Coordinates of C-alpha atoms in Angstrom, one line a residue:
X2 CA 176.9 119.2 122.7
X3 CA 179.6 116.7 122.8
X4 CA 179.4 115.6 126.5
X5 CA 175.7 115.9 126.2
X6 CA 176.3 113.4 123.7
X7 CA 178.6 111.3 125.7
X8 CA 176.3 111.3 129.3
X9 CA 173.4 110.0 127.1
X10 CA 175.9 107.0 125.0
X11 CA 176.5 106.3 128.6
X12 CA 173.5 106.1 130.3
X13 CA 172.5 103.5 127.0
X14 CA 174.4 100.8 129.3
X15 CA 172.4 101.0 132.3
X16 CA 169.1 101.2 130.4
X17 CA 169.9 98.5 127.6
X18 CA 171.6 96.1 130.7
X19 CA 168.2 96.6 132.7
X20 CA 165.6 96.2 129.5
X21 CA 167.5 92.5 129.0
X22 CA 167.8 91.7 132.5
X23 CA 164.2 92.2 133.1
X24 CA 162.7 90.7 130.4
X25 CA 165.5 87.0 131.4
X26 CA 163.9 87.0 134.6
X27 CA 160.7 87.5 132.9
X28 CA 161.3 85.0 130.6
X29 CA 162.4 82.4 134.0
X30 CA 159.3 81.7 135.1
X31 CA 157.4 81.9 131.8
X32 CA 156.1 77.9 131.5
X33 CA 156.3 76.3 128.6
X34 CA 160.0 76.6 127.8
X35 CA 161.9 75.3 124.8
X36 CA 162.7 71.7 126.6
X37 CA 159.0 71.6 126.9
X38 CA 158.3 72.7 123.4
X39 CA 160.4 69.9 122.1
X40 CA 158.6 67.7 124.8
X41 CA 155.4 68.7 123.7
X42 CA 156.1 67.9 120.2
X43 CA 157.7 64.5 120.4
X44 CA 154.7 63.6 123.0
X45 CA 152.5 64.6 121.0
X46 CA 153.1 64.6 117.0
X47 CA 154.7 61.3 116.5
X48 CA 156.9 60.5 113.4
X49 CA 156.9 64.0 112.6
X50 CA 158.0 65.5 115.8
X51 CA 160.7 62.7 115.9
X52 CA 161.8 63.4 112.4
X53 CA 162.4 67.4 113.2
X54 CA 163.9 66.9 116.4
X55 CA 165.8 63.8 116.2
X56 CA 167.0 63.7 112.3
X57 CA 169.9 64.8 110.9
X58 CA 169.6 68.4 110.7
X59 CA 169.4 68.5 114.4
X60 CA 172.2 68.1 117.0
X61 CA 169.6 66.9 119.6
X62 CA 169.5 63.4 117.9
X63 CA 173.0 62.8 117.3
X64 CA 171.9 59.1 116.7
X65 CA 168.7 59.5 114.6
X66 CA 165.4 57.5 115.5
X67 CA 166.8 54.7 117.0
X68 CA 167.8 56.8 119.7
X69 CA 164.6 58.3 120.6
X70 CA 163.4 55.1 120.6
X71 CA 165.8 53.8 123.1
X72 CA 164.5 57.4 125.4
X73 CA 161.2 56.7 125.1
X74 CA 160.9 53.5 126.7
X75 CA 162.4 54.7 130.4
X76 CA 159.6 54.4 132.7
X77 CA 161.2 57.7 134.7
X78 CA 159.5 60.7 135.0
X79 CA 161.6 64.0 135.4
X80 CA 158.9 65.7 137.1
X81 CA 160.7 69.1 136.0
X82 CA 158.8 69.0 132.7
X83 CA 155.4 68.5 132.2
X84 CA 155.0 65.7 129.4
X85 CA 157.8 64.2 130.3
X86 CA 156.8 60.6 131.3
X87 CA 158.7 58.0 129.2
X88 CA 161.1 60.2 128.0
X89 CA 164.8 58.9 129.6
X90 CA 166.3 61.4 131.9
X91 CA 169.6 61.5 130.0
X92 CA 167.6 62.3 126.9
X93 CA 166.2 65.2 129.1
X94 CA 169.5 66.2 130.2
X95 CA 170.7 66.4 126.5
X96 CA 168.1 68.6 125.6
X97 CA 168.7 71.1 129.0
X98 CA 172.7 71.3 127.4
X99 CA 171.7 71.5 124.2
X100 CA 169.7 74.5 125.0
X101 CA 172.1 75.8 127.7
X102 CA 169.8 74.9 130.7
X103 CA 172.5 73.1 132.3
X104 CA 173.7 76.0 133.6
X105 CA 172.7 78.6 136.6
X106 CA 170.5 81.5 135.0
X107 CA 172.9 83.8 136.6
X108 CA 175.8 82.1 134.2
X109 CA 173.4 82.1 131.1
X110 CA 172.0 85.7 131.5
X111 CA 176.1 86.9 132.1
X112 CA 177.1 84.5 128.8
X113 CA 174.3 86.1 126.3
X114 CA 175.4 89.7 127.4
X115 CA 179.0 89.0 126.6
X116 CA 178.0 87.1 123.4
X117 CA 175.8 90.5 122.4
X118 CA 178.2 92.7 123.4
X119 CA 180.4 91.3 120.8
X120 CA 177.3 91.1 118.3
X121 CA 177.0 87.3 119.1
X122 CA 173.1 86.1 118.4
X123 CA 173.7 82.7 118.0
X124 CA 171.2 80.4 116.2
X125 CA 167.7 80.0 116.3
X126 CA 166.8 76.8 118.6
X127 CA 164.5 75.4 115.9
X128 CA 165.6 76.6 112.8
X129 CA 168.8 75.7 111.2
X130 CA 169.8 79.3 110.5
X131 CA 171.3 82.1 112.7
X132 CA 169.8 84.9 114.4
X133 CA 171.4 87.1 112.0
X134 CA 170.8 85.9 109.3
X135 CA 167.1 85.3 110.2
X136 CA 166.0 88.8 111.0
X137 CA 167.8 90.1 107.6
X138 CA 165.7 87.7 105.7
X139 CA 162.7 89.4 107.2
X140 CA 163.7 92.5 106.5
X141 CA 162.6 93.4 102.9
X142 CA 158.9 93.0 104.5
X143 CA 159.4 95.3 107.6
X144 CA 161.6 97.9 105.4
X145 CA 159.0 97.9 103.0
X146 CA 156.1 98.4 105.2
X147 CA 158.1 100.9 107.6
X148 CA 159.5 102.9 105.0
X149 CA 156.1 103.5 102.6
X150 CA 153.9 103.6 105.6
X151 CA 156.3 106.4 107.2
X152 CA 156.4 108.3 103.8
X153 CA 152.7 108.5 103.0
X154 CA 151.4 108.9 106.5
X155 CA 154.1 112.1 106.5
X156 CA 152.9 113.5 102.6
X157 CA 149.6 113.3 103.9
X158 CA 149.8 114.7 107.2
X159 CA 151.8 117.6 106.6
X160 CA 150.2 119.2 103.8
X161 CA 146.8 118.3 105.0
X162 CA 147.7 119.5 108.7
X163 CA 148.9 122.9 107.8
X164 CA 145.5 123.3 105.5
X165 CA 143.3 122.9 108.2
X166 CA 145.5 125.1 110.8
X167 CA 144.9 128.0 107.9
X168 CA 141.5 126.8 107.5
X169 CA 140.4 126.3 110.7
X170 CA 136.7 126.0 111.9
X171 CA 135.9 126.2 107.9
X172 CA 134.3 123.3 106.5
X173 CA 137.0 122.2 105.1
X174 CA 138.5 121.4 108.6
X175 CA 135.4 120.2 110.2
X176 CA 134.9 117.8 107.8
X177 CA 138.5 116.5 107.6
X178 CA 138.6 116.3 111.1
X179 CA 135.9 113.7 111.0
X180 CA 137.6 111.4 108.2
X181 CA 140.8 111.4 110.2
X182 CA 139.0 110.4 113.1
X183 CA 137.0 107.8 111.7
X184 CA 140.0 106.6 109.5
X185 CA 142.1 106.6 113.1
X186 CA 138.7 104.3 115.0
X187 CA 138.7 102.2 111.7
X188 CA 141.0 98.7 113.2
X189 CA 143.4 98.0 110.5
X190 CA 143.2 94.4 110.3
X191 CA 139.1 95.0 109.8
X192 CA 139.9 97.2 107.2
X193 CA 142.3 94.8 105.4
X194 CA 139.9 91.7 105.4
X195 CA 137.0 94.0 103.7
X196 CA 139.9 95.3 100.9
X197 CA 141.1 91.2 100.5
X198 CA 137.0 90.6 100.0
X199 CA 136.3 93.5 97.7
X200 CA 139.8 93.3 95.4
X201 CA 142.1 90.2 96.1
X202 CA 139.5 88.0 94.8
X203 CA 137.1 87.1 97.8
X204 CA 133.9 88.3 96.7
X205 CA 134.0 91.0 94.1
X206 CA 137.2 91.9 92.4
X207 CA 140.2 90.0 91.5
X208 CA 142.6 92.7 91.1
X209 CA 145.7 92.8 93.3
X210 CA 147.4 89.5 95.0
X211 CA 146.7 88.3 98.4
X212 CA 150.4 86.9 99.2
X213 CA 153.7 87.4 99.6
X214 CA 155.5 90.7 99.0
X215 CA 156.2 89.5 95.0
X216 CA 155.1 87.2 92.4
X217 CA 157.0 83.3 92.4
X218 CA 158.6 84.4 88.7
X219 CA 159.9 87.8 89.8
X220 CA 163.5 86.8 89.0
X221 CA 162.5 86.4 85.3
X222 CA 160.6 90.3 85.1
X223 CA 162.3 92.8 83.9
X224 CA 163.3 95.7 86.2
X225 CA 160.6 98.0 85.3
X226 CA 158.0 95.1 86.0
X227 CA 159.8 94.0 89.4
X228 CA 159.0 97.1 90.4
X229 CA 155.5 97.5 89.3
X230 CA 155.2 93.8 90.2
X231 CA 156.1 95.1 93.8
X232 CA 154.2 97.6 94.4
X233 CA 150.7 95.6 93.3
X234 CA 151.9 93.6 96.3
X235 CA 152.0 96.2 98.9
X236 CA 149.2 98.2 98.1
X237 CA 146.3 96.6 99.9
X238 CA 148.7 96.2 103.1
X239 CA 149.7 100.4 102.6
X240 CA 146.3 101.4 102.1
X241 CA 144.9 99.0 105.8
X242 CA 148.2 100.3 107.2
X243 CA 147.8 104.5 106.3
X244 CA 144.1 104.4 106.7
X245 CA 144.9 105.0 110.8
X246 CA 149.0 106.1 110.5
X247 CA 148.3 109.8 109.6
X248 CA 145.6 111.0 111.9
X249 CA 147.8 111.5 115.2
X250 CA 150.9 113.6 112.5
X251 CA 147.6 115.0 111.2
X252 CA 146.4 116.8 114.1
X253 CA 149.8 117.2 115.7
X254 CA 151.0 119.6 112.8
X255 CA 147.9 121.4 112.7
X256 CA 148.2 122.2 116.3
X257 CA 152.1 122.8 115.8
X258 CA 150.9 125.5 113.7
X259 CA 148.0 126.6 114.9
X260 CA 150.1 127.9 117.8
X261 CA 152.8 129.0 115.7
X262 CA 150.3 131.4 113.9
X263 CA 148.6 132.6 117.2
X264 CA 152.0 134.6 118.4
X265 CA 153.6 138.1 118.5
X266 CA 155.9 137.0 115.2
X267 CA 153.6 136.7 112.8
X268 CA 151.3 139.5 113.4
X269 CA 154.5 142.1 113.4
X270 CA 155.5 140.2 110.3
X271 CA 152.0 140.8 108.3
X272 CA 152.3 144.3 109.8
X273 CA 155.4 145.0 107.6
X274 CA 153.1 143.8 104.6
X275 CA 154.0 140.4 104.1
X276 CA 152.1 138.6 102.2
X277 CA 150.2 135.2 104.4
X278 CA 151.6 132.3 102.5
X279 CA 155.3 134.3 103.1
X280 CA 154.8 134.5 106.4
X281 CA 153.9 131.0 106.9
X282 CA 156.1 129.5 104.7
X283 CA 159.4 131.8 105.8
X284 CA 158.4 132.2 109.1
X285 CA 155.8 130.3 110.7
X286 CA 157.0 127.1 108.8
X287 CA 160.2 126.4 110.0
X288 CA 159.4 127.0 114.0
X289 CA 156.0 124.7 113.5
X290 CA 157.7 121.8 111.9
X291 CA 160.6 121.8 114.2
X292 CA 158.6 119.0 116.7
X293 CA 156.8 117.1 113.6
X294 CA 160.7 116.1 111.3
X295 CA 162.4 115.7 114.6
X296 CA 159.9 113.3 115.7
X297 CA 160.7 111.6 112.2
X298 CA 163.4 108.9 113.0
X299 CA 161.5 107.7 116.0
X300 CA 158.1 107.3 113.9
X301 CA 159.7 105.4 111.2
X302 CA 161.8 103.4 113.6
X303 CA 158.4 102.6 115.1
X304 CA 156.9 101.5 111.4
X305 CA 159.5 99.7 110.7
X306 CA 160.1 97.5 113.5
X307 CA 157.0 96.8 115.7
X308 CA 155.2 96.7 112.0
X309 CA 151.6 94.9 112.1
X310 CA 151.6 91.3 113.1
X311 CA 147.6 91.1 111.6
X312 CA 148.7 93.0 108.6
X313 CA 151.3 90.8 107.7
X314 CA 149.4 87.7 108.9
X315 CA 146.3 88.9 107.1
X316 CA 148.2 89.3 103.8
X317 CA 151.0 86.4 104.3
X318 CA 153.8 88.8 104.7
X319 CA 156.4 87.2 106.6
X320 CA 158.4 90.5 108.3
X321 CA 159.8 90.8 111.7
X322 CA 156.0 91.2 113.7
X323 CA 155.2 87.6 112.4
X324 CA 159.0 86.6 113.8
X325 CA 159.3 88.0 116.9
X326 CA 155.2 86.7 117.7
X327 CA 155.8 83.1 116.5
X328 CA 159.1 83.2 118.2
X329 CA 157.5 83.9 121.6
X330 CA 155.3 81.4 121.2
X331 CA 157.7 78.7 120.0
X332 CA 159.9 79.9 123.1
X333 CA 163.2 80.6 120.5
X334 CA 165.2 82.4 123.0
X335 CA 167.8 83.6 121.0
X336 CA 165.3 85.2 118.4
X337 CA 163.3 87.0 121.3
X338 CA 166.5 88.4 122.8
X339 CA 168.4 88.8 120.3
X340 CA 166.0 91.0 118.5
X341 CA 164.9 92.9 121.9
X342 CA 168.3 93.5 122.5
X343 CA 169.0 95.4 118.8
X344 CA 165.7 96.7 118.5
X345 CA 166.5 98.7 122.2
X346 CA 169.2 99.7 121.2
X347 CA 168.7 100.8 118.1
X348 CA 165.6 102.7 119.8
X349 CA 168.2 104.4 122.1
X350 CA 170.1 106.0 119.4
X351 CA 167.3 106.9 117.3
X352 CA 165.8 108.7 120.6
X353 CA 169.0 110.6 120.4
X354 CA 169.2 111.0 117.0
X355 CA 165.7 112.8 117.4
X356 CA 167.2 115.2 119.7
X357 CA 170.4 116.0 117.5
X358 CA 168.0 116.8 115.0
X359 CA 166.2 119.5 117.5
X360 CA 169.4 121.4 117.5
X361 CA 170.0 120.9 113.5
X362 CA 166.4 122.7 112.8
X363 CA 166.7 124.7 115.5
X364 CA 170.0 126.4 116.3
X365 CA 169.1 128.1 119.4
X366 CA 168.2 124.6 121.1
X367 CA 171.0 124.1 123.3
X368 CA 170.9 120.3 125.6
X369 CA 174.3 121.2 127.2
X370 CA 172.6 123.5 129.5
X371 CA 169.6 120.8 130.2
X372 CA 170.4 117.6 132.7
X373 CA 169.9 114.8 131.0

């Protein structure tokens, strides 16, 4: 186990160095880069645009207005950058160091894998914070969505999954079986607009909030109503989140045990008189669920980072799916890569996390005689 451990920590270099290198050559000829964004902006919003990008907070106007009023006067065009007649060419060139464009993308791409090698993001190009520090303030959305979503969808699944595998072609399962499907067809963010009109006040009922993930005076609740305060928050995003999040769990554990039930085992196990929920509780149990908890760390993993950018738009949730979207479309390089780059990796070890877990349920699972 250990060297199968140790060829698949290995081959994470290769795959994380290839995920990053295609997605900056990607990224090269994607137009509309951040020297453009900040183009686009000063060309086109004015006072406001000067103000964000010129003032004090930003190093790209070490000398305030007056200096963007000096740039903005050369007649030159640097016919690099669309939008960028008027603008001076040394206020160009600022912006191209400022951002690191001054240098080959060969030099760049080789400088960000040394910086994230050492667990170097940087800073955001447009906000005054890092990358760090950025993704853990988004975190208590995406935890909170991840974790509860992954929790449910699992308490559903399992115990309704194994009922219909006993039950199956009963009513019981025909009848499920249609619910989960039309749950599953039913898009989320559809499904959240009609709970926001019916209970967060839009046509009907004014029961639970429509923002945020608590109230503005949480700080001054008690515990017990911070959490109940919580929770009012997050359940019309749970309940348009797990409406389609337990089908495919669902029908995979019935299946898993379905075909657990069908074999030699069990029927020499009844034979010797055992009662049906022993047999598929001490025997069929443990074999069926061996594909549905290993599969675990990879489905939460999945909640918890790629989360639902309409969800959390719908209901103003600011998490990670709302970060890494408007990040793309702001062009914040260090924000896209920074989080590919952790959220790959971290993908990589929960993909081998899954198959430790194989061997912990299952003993006679053995990878050191598979190739990797």
């Amino acid at each position: 186990m250990g060297a199968y451990i140790l060829r698949r920590l290995l081959l994470m270099i290769p795959t994380i160095f290839g995920i990053m290198a295609i997605s900056f050559v990607i990224v090269q000829f994607a137009p509309g880069g951040p020297v453009e964004q900040v183009i686009a902006q000063l060309t086109g919003q004015g006072a406001d645009a000067t103000a964000r990008f010129t003032g004090g907070g930003s190093e790209l106007g070490g000398g305030g207005g007056e200096e963007f009023g000096d740039t903005v006067q050369g007649g030159e065009i640097n016919s690099r950058y669309r939008g960028a007649q008027g603008l001076d060419p040394e206020f160009i060139a600022e912006l191209e160091e400022q951002f690191g464009f001054d240098k080959p993308p060969l030099q760049r791409f080789g400088m960000m894998i040394w910086d994230y090698l050492r667990f170097d993001f940087g800073e955001s190009y447009f906000r005054d914070i890092t990358v760090i520090d950025l993704i853990i303030e988004k975190l208590p959305v995406s935890v909170s969505l991840g974790l509860w979503i992954t929790l449910i969808s699992y308490a559903i699944s399992i115990p309704l999954g194994i009922r219909k595998a006993v039950t199956d072609g009963s009513r019981f399962d025909v009848w499920t079986s249609g619910v989960v499907i039309v749950a599953y067809a039913i898009p989320g963010f559809l499904f959240a607009i009609l709970l926001i009109v019916l209970f967060a006040g839009g046509s009907f009922f004014d029961w639970f909030p429509l923002r945020g993930l608590v109230s503005d005076n949480w700080d001054e609740l008690s515990w017990p109503a911070r959490i109940a305060d919580y929770f009012w928050h997050l359940t019309l995003p749970l309940i348009a989140l797990v409406m389609s999040a337990f089908a495919t769990t669902t029908l995979l554990t019935k299946n898993s045990f379905l075909d657990e039930i069908r074999k030699q085992y069990v029927m020499t196990a009844r034979a010797k008189g055992l009662t049906d929920r022993q047999v598929l509780y001490g025997h069929v149990f443990r074999n069926a669920m061996l594909i549905i908890i290993a599969g675990f760390p990879g489905a939460f993993i999945s909640a918890f980072f790629t989360g639902s950018l309409l969800i959390e738009t719908i209901f103003s949730l600011d998490g990670l799916g709302l970060l890494g979207f408007t990040s793309v479309v702001n062009r914040d390089y260090p924000v896209v890569f920074a989080t590919l780059y952790i959220f790959s990796l971290l993908g990589l070890f929960v993909s081998l996390l899954s198959d430790l877990m194989y061997t912990w349920i299952d003993p006679r699972i053995d990878f050191e005689r598979r190739e990797v």
